[in-house]
Amino acid sequence: ALSSRIQQVVLKAPIPPDLASAIDLAWKALAARHGTAFRIAMRSSSLFEDSEASSFAGQFRTELNISRAHLLDAYREVVASKYSLQALTYRLKKGYRDEDVTVAVGCMLMVDAVSGGVAYTVNPVNAVDRSIHIDATWGLTKAIVDGSSAYDSFVVSRSPELSVASSSIGRKTDRLVCYPQEGVCRLDTTGDMADQPCLSDEQVKEVARIAIEIETHYGGAQDIEWAI
């Protein structure tokens, strides 16, 4: 009940004029580069989210395929999700004070993905294993992040050169895609699509190559969402 009440306070609150103006200017800057037909993905990030002592990525909301008309409402939804039941419970268990957890809303151009997924530059359950682990599915990545669909898994060896060491192809009976105007929907896969790998070996290796570049840039193991 407390979680719901706090979220409603955020959702009903007016956005400060200077913040609304800054968001509007940022949208116009994107429009100047990409025209008026684009949509955005609104993502969350937070202090401590991927620190060594904690990992609560995925607890806050993601709003996909958002138009200018719903930009500020979607912004409120992401900010309010700091007070979701799972996020509140996690912080209480970890001993994080509310005022120490600052939330950011990241906005980027929406990709109407053919396939997407997550890449780990080390084995997520065995840090000694330096293989790149890639999970992938048809459509948008969200289906993997929230665990709502089956997916394909690939392991890529780094040496002597990038190569697909193993793969496991899941039965992907549905996929999440963008509506033409705004928002997303879940569609059934048709024909042989459900049992086909959603990436070719060359695409798997290309995702791995980019993941290694990002790892090199940041100087440590990475957990990366990607889309084609």
PDB file of C-alpha atoms in Angstrom, residues 121 130 158 208-222 224:
ATOM      1  CA  THR A 121      31.864 -10.425 -21.476  1.00  0.00           C
ATOM      2  CA  ARG A 130      36.388 -15.384 -20.074  1.00  0.00           C
ATOM      3  CA  ARG A 158      38.011 -15.365 -27.504  1.00  0.00           C
ATOM      4  CA  ALA A 208      30.888 -10.485 -29.221  1.00  0.00           C
ATOM      5  CA  ARG A 209      33.400  -8.232 -30.971  1.00  0.00           C
ATOM      6  CA  ILE A 210      31.516  -5.072 -29.993  1.00  0.00           C
ATOM      7  CA  ALA A 211      31.093  -6.376 -26.435  1.00  0.00           C
ATOM      8  CA  ILE A 212      34.866  -6.832 -26.125  1.00  0.00           C
ATOM      9  CA  GLU A 213      35.405  -3.271 -27.405  1.00  0.00           C
ATOM     10  CA  ILE A 214      33.058  -1.946 -24.716  1.00  0.00           C
ATOM     11  CA  GLU A 215      34.805  -4.064 -22.073  1.00  0.00           C
ATOM     12  CA  THR A 216      38.182  -2.678 -23.164  1.00  0.00           C
ATOM     13  CA  HIS A 217      36.861   0.893 -23.046  1.00  0.00           C
ATOM     14  CA  TYR A 218      35.518   0.543 -19.483  1.00  0.00           C
ATOM     15  CA  GLY A 219      38.328  -1.674 -18.223  1.00  0.00           C
ATOM     16  CA  GLY A 220      36.160  -4.400 -16.741  1.00  0.00           C
ATOM     17  CA  ALA A 221      33.549  -7.083 -17.342  1.00  0.00           C
ATOM     18  CA  GLN A 222      30.333  -5.798 -18.942  1.00  0.00           C
ATOM     19  CA  ILE A 224      25.321  -5.235 -22.317  1.00  0.00           C
TER      20      ILE A 224
END
